[in-house]
mmCIF file of C-alpha atoms in Angstrom:
data_model
loop_
_atom_site.group_PDB
_atom_site.id
_atom_site.type_symbol
_atom_site.label_atom_id
_atom_site.label_comp_id
_atom_site.label_asym_id
_atom_site.label_seq_id
_atom_site.Cartn_x
_atom_site.Cartn_y
_atom_site.Cartn_z
ATOM 1 C CA MET A 1 72.590 -33.706 34.965
ATOM 2 C CA LYS A 2 72.566 -30.201 36.358
ATOM 3 C CA LYS A 3 72.925 -28.988 32.891
ATOM 4 C CA ILE A 4 69.849 -30.773 31.558
ATOM 5 C CA THR A 5 67.704 -29.628 34.615
ATOM 6 C CA SER A 6 68.852 -25.839 34.037
ATOM 7 C CA VAL A 7 68.060 -26.177 30.011
ATOM 8 C CA LEU A 8 64.601 -27.607 31.298
ATOM 9 C CA LEU A 9 64.272 -24.780 33.554
ATOM 10 C CA GLY A 10 64.797 -22.158 30.948
ATOM 11 C CA LEU A 11 62.418 -23.734 28.414
ATOM 12 C CA LEU A 12 59.646 -23.603 31.369
ATOM 13 C CA LEU A 13 60.503 -19.967 31.993
ATOM 14 C CA ILE A 14 60.515 -18.785 28.190
ATOM 15 C CA GLY A 15 56.780 -20.872 27.692
ATOM 16 C CA SER A 16 55.685 -18.884 30.824
ATOM 17 C CA LEU A 17 56.767 -15.461 29.381
ATOM 18 C CA ALA A 18 55.179 -15.925 25.902
ATOM 19 C CA ALA A 19 51.828 -17.216 27.139
ATOM 20 C CA CYS A 20 51.853 -14.073 29.452
ATOM 21 C CA ASN A 21 52.518 -11.804 26.518
ATOM 22 C CA LEU A 22 49.668 -13.435 24.433
ATOM 23 C CA SER A 23 47.318 -13.203 27.454
ATOM 24 C CA GLY A 24 47.926 -9.679 27.623
ATOM 25 C CA SER A 25 47.681 -8.645 23.859
ATOM 26 C CA ASN A 26 44.175 -7.204 24.298
ATOM 27 C CA ASN A 27 44.906 -5.250 27.553
ATOM 28 C CA GLY A 28 43.558 -1.245 26.746
ATOM 29 C CA LYS A 29 40.798 -2.659 24.409
ATOM 30 C CA GLU A 30 37.252 -3.695 24.895
ATOM 31 C CA SER A 31 36.331 -7.448 23.984
ATOM 32 C CA THR A 32 33.590 -8.076 21.691
ATOM 33 C CA SER A 33 31.073 -10.685 22.343
ATOM 34 C CA PRO A 34 28.913 -12.068 20.078
ATOM 35 C CA GLU A 35 25.965 -10.522 21.735
ATOM 36 C CA GLN A 36 27.659 -7.135 21.560
ATOM 37 C CA SER A 37 27.852 -7.461 17.682
ATOM 38 C CA VAL A 38 24.516 -8.418 16.991
ATOM 39 C CA SER A 39 22.807 -5.496 19.218
ATOM 40 C CA SER A 40 25.148 -3.341 17.145
ATOM 41 C CA GLU A 41 23.843 -4.393 14.101
ATOM 42 C CA GLU A 42 20.146 -4.167 14.829
ATOM 43 C CA ASN A 43 20.711 -0.549 15.149
ATOM 44 C CA ILE A 44 21.744 -0.257 11.391
ATOM 45 C CA PRO A 45 18.669 1.190 9.426
ATOM 46 C CA ILE A 46 17.717 -0.955 6.733
ATOM 47 C CA PRO A 47 17.382 1.325 3.486
ATOM 48 C CA LEU A 48 14.119 0.541 1.592
ATOM 49 C CA PRO A 49 14.850 -0.837 -2.171
ATOM 50 C CA GLU A 50 14.512 1.478 -5.013
ATOM 51 C CA GLU A 51 10.995 1.475 -6.818
ATOM 52 C CA PRO A 52 10.270 -1.321 -9.184
ATOM 53 C CA SER A 53 9.571 0.217 -12.432
ATOM 54 C CA GLU A 54 7.080 -2.458 -13.518
ATOM 55 C CA LEU A 55 4.556 -1.444 -10.594
ATOM 56 C CA GLU A 56 3.534 1.838 -12.356
ATOM 57 C CA GLU A 57 3.248 -0.099 -15.835
ATOM 58 C CA THR A 58 1.003 -2.897 -14.317
ATOM 59 C CA ALA A 59 -1.040 -0.483 -12.436
ATOM 60 C CA ALA A 60 -1.611 1.748 -15.688
ATOM 61 C CA SER A 61 -2.412 -1.484 -17.792
ATOM 62 C CA GLU A 62 -5.042 -2.873 -15.246
ATOM 63 C CA GLN A 63 -6.853 0.413 -15.095
ATOM 64 C CA GLU A 64 -8.715 0.788 -18.250
ATOM 65 C CA ARG A 65 -11.805 2.574 -16.862
ATOM 66 C CA LEU A 66 -14.688 4.018 -18.649
ATOM 67 C CA VAL A 67 -14.627 7.839 -17.774
ATOM 68 C CA VAL A 68 -17.453 10.203 -18.163
ATOM 69 C CA MET A 69 -16.317 13.862 -18.097
ATOM 70 C CA ASP A 70 -18.538 16.355 -16.036
ATOM 71 C CA ALA A 71 -20.288 13.526 -14.680
ATOM 72 C CA ALA A 72 -20.976 12.757 -11.085
ATOM 73 C CA MET A 73 -18.686 9.759 -9.415
ATOM 74 C CA TYR A 74 -19.633 7.284 -6.988
ATOM 75 C CA ARG A 75 -17.646 4.145 -5.477
ATOM 76 C CA GLY A 76 -18.541 1.355 -3.458
ATOM 77 C CA MET A 77 -18.716 -2.430 -2.620
ATOM 78 C CA VAL A 78 -21.589 -4.488 -4.116
ATOM 79 C CA ASP A 79 -23.914 -6.063 -1.286
ATOM 80 C CA ASP A 80 -27.094 -6.631 -3.520
ATOM 81 C CA ILE A 81 -27.409 -7.749 -7.116
ATOM 82 C CA ARG A 82 -30.770 -7.942 -8.820
ATOM 83 C CA GLN A 83 -31.507 -9.169 -12.446
ATOM 84 C CA GLN A 84 -34.328 -8.695 -14.835
ATOM 85 C CA ASP A 85 -34.952 -11.308 -17.902
ATOM 86 C CA GLY A 86 -31.450 -12.380 -17.391
ATOM 87 C CA GLN A 87 -29.956 -9.060 -17.309
ATOM 88 C CA LEU A 88 -28.441 -7.035 -14.777
ATOM 89 C CA HIS A 89 -31.108 -4.635 -13.477
ATOM 90 C CA SER A 90 -30.040 -3.153 -10.428
ATOM 91 C CA PHE A 91 -27.502 -3.510 -7.333
ATOM 92 C CA ARG A 92 -26.549 -1.770 -4.248
ATOM 93 C CA LEU A 93 -23.269 0.031 -3.421
ATOM 94 C CA THR A 94 -22.068 0.759 0.077
ATOM 95 C CA GLN A 95 -19.103 2.791 0.677
ATOM 96 C CA ALA A 96 -15.885 1.286 1.821
ATOM 97 C CA GLN A 97 -14.011 2.234 4.998
ATOM 98 C CA GLY A 98 -12.229 5.440 4.777
ATOM 99 C CA THR A 99 -14.219 6.877 1.834
ATOM 100 C CA SER A 100 -16.663 9.625 1.166
ATOM 101 C CA PHE A 101 -18.427 9.787 -2.246
ATOM 102 C CA GLY A 102 -21.707 10.829 -0.768
ATOM 103 C CA PRO A 103 -24.509 8.771 0.881
ATOM 104 C CA ALA A 104 -23.712 5.596 2.695
ATOM 105 C CA SER A 105 -25.190 3.413 0.274
ATOM 106 C CA VAL A 106 -26.956 4.110 -3.234
ATOM 107 C CA THR A 107 -29.047 1.703 -5.444
ATOM 108 C CA VAL A 108 -27.507 1.885 -8.964
ATOM 109 C CA LYS A 109 -29.980 1.263 -11.990
ATOM 110 C CA THR A 110 -28.642 0.004 -15.569
ATOM 111 C CA ASP A 111 -30.347 0.698 -18.686
ATOM 112 C CA GLU A 112 -29.628 0.158 -22.703
ATOM 113 C CA ASN A 113 -27.628 3.068 -22.549
ATOM 114 C CA THR A 114 -25.353 2.006 -19.531
ATOM 115 C CA ARG A 115 -21.605 1.139 -20.862
ATOM 116 C CA MET A 116 -19.542 -1.189 -18.926
ATOM 117 C CA SER A 117 -15.786 -2.099 -18.685
ATOM 118 C CA PHE A 118 -16.601 -5.736 -17.495
ATOM 119 C CA ASP A 119 -18.902 -8.456 -18.076
ATOM 120 C CA ALA A 120 -21.860 -7.493 -16.016
ATOM 121 C CA GLY A 121 -22.628 -11.560 -15.432
ATOM 122 C CA LEU A 122 -19.228 -11.810 -13.231
ATOM 123 C CA LEU A 123 -20.594 -9.077 -10.973
ATOM 124 C CA GLN A 124 -20.254 -10.448 -7.168
ATOM 125 C CA GLN A 125 -20.883 -9.350 -3.833
ATOM 126 C CA GLY A 126 -17.763 -7.401 -2.237
ATOM 127 C CA ASP A 127 -16.562 -6.232 -5.854
ATOM 128 C CA TYR A 128 -15.549 -2.590 -5.833
ATOM 129 C CA ILE A 129 -17.369 -0.419 -8.586
ATOM 130 C CA GLU A 130 -16.958 2.964 -9.893
ATOM 131 C CA VAL A 131 -19.987 4.447 -11.189
ATOM 132 C CA PHE A 132 -20.327 7.637 -13.320
ATOM 133 C CA TYR A 133 -23.806 9.030 -13.473
ATOM 134 C CA GLY A 134 -25.558 12.442 -14.962
ATOM 135 C CA ARG A 135 -28.348 13.372 -12.285
ATOM 136 C CA PRO A 136 -27.114 14.715 -8.592
ATOM 137 C CA LEU A 137 -27.587 12.703 -5.592
ATOM 138 C CA GLU A 138 -30.665 13.403 -3.494
ATOM 139 C CA GLN A 139 -29.154 13.580 -0.005
ATOM 140 C CA SER A 140 -31.068 10.634 1.840
ATOM 141 C CA ALA A 141 -30.057 7.535 3.881
ATOM 142 C CA GLU A 142 -30.588 5.740 0.329
ATOM 143 C CA THR A 143 -30.773 7.073 -3.080
ATOM 144 C CA GLU A 144 -31.193 5.486 -6.506
ATOM 145 C CA ILE A 145 -28.939 6.518 -9.586
ATOM 146 C CA THR A 146 -29.079 5.594 -13.051
ATOM 147 C CA ALA A 147 -25.446 4.601 -14.697
ATOM 148 C CA LEU A 148 -23.930 6.228 -17.356
ATOM 149 C CA THR A 149 -20.801 3.750 -17.008
ATOM 150 C CA LEU A 150 -19.594 1.426 -14.601
ATOM 151 C CA ASN A 151 -16.012 0.035 -13.885
ATOM 152 C CA HIS A 152 -14.887 -3.055 -11.959
ATOM 153 C CA LEU A 153 -12.062 -1.736 -9.614
ATOM 154 C CA GLY A 154 -11.615 -5.334 -8.294
ATOM 155 C CA LYS A 155 -12.263 -6.839 -4.910
ATOM 156 C CA ALA A 156 -12.800 -3.964 -2.345
ATOM 157 C CA GLU A 157 -10.221 -5.723 0.298
ATOM 158 C CA ASN A 158 -7.513 -6.072 -2.361
ATOM 159 C CA VAL A 159 -7.507 -2.526 -4.222
ATOM 160 C CA LEU A 160 -8.237 -0.451 -0.929
ATOM 161 C CA PHE A 161 -5.799 0.213 1.744
ATOM 162 C CA SER A 162 -6.233 2.208 4.971
ATOM 163 C CA GLY A 163 -3.066 3.139 6.827
ATOM 164 C CA THR A 164 -1.316 5.436 9.292
ATOM 165 C CA PHE A 165 1.601 7.452 7.539
ATOM 166 C CA VAL A 166 5.220 7.114 8.644
ATOM 167 C CA VAL A 167 7.461 8.890 6.317
ATOM 168 C CA LEU A 168 7.544 10.335 3.171
ATOM 169 C CA THR A 169 10.836 9.797 0.719
ATOM 170 C CA LYS A 170 10.698 12.021 -2.213
ATOM 171 C CA ASP A 171 12.422 10.864 -5.536
ATOM 172 C CA GLU A 172 15.356 13.352 -6.145
ATOM 173 C CA LYS A 173 15.783 12.174 -9.644
ATOM 174 C CA LYS A 174 12.488 12.137 -10.876
ATOM 175 C CA GLU A 175 10.044 15.307 -9.893
ATOM 176 C CA GLY A 176 6.645 14.326 -8.640
ATOM 177 C CA SER A 177 7.554 11.001 -7.631
ATOM 178 C CA GLY A 178 8.540 9.237 -4.448
ATOM 179 C CA ARG A 179 7.155 6.887 -1.817
ATOM 180 C CA LEU A 180 5.108 6.799 1.531
ATOM 181 C CA LEU A 181 5.493 4.055 4.122
ATOM 182 C CA LEU A 182 2.249 3.306 5.595
ATOM 183 C CA THR A 183 1.026 0.883 8.803
ATOM 184 C CA SER A 184 -1.801 -0.840 8.046
ATOM 185 C CA LEU A 185 -4.962 0.312 10.327
ATOM 186 C CA ASN A 186 -6.307 -3.482 9.892
ATOM 187 C CA THR A 187 -3.078 -5.704 10.455
ATOM 188 C CA ASN A 188 -0.445 -3.395 11.706
ATOM 189 C CA ASP A 189 1.965 -4.520 8.758
ATOM 190 C CA GLU A 190 3.861 -1.845 6.857
ATOM 191 C CA TRP A 191 3.387 -1.438 3.188
ATOM 192 C CA VAL A 192 5.503 1.098 1.007
ATOM 193 C CA PHE A 193 3.421 2.843 -1.764
ATOM 194 C CA HIS A 194 5.027 4.485 -4.392
ATOM 195 C CA TYR A 195 3.613 7.607 -6.262
ATOM 196 C CA SER A 196 4.111 9.660 -9.463
ATOM 197 C CA GLU A 197 2.706 12.469 -11.533
ATOM 198 C CA GLU A 198 0.306 9.860 -12.683
ATOM 199 C CA THR A 199 -1.289 9.448 -9.105
ATOM 200 C CA GLN A 200 -4.247 11.490 -8.352
ATOM 201 C CA ILE A 201 -3.105 13.152 -4.948
ATOM 202 C CA TYR A 202 -6.137 14.977 -2.951
ATOM 203 C CA LEU A 203 -4.175 16.328 -0.199
ATOM 204 C CA ASN A 204 -0.764 18.019 0.351
ATOM 205 C CA LEU A 205 1.739 15.391 0.979
ATOM 206 C CA ASP A 206 4.233 18.030 2.595
ATOM 207 C CA ASP A 207 1.457 18.650 5.396
ATOM 208 C CA LEU A 208 1.208 15.153 6.409
ATOM 209 C CA ILE A 209 2.465 14.321 10.023
ATOM 210 C CA ALA A 210 3.448 10.914 11.683
ATOM 211 C CA GLY A 211 0.007 9.122 12.414
ATOM 212 C CA ASP A 212 -2.090 10.920 9.944
ATOM 213 C CA SER A 213 -4.704 8.486 8.441
ATOM 214 C CA LEU A 214 -4.898 7.862 4.670
ATOM 215 C CA SER A 215 -6.990 5.847 2.073
ATOM 216 C CA ILE A 216 -5.067 4.505 -0.866
ATOM 217 C CA LEU A 217 -6.493 2.967 -4.092
ATOM 218 C CA PHE A 218 -4.237 1.097 -6.118
ATOM 219 C CA SER A 219 -4.579 -1.991 -8.489
ATOM 220 C CA GLY A 220 -3.933 -4.760 -6.219
ATOM 221 C CA ALA A 221 -0.580 -5.674 -7.557
ATOM 222 C CA SER A 222 1.961 -5.766 -5.123
ATOM 223 C CA THR A 223 5.624 -6.958 -4.787
ATOM 224 C CA ARG A 224 6.606 -9.881 -2.495
ATOM 225 C CA SER A 225 9.195 -7.783 -0.302
ATOM 226 C CA ILE A 226 9.291 -6.959 3.199
ATOM 227 C CA PRO A 227 7.476 -4.537 3.136
ATOM 228 C CA PRO A 228 5.374 -5.317 0.209
ATOM 229 C CA GLN A 229 5.529 -2.383 -2.409
ATOM 230 C CA ALA A 230 2.767 -1.118 -4.537
ATOM 231 C CA PHE A 231 1.834 1.740 -6.787
ATOM 232 C CA ALA A 232 -1.001 4.444 -5.833
ATOM 233 C CA LEU A 233 -3.512 5.357 -8.064
ATOM 234 C CA GLU A 234 -5.022 7.720 -5.451
ATOM 235 C CA ILE A 235 -4.204 9.110 -2.276
ATOM 236 C CA ARG A 236 -6.772 10.515 0.245
ATOM 237 C CA ARG A 237 -7.123 11.629 3.875
ATOM 238 C CA PHE A 238 -9.401 8.698 5.655
ATOM 239 C CA ALA A 239 -12.627 9.794 5.875
ATOM 240 C CA GLU A 240 -13.946 8.888 9.322
#
């Protein structure tokens, strides 16, 4: 009986020592809780995806415009349309937010020499229209011009982006290309705009500082990624 008791006591002692060794195996090391793991992962920057090659191709195919060299140009949103004998006679354009192409609004007249890149019968309020005209604008609150050519650029809210500059990333493999990260002035959403040598840039990108306001013209096509990505046709400073 004494032998059995001694054996049982020995087994209990061995089990106790093993338990102590297991509980002390992390001594000298910091324990990592699930909360600490999540916190450390949130501090890892998320890289932007590479430029989708089809963005530039889509933008180019959608921008078949009638351009008149050495002619003046005006852009604005349609807010009045007038017809005569069932034909487009005139309409008024008002400049969009952040743009500056002359007077705040102009009346655009058409005649038999006006060429259009779209069906005039489909013109609607809110359309963003580009006009090339020959005679210089008079400096007045509202001016009348006769269009040489008219281009339909889309709905103003779909093709114009106003935002503040966050960061510029240049493409090391393709000279004159890169991307801009911007925050929308209207929604605070972030957008990425790619640019290349095909983009008309009306400022020095190297001079940009965080918080600068920019106006971007694009085709309206964008990715469904977060943040959305699009190809910039033009990059200008936001006009106050």
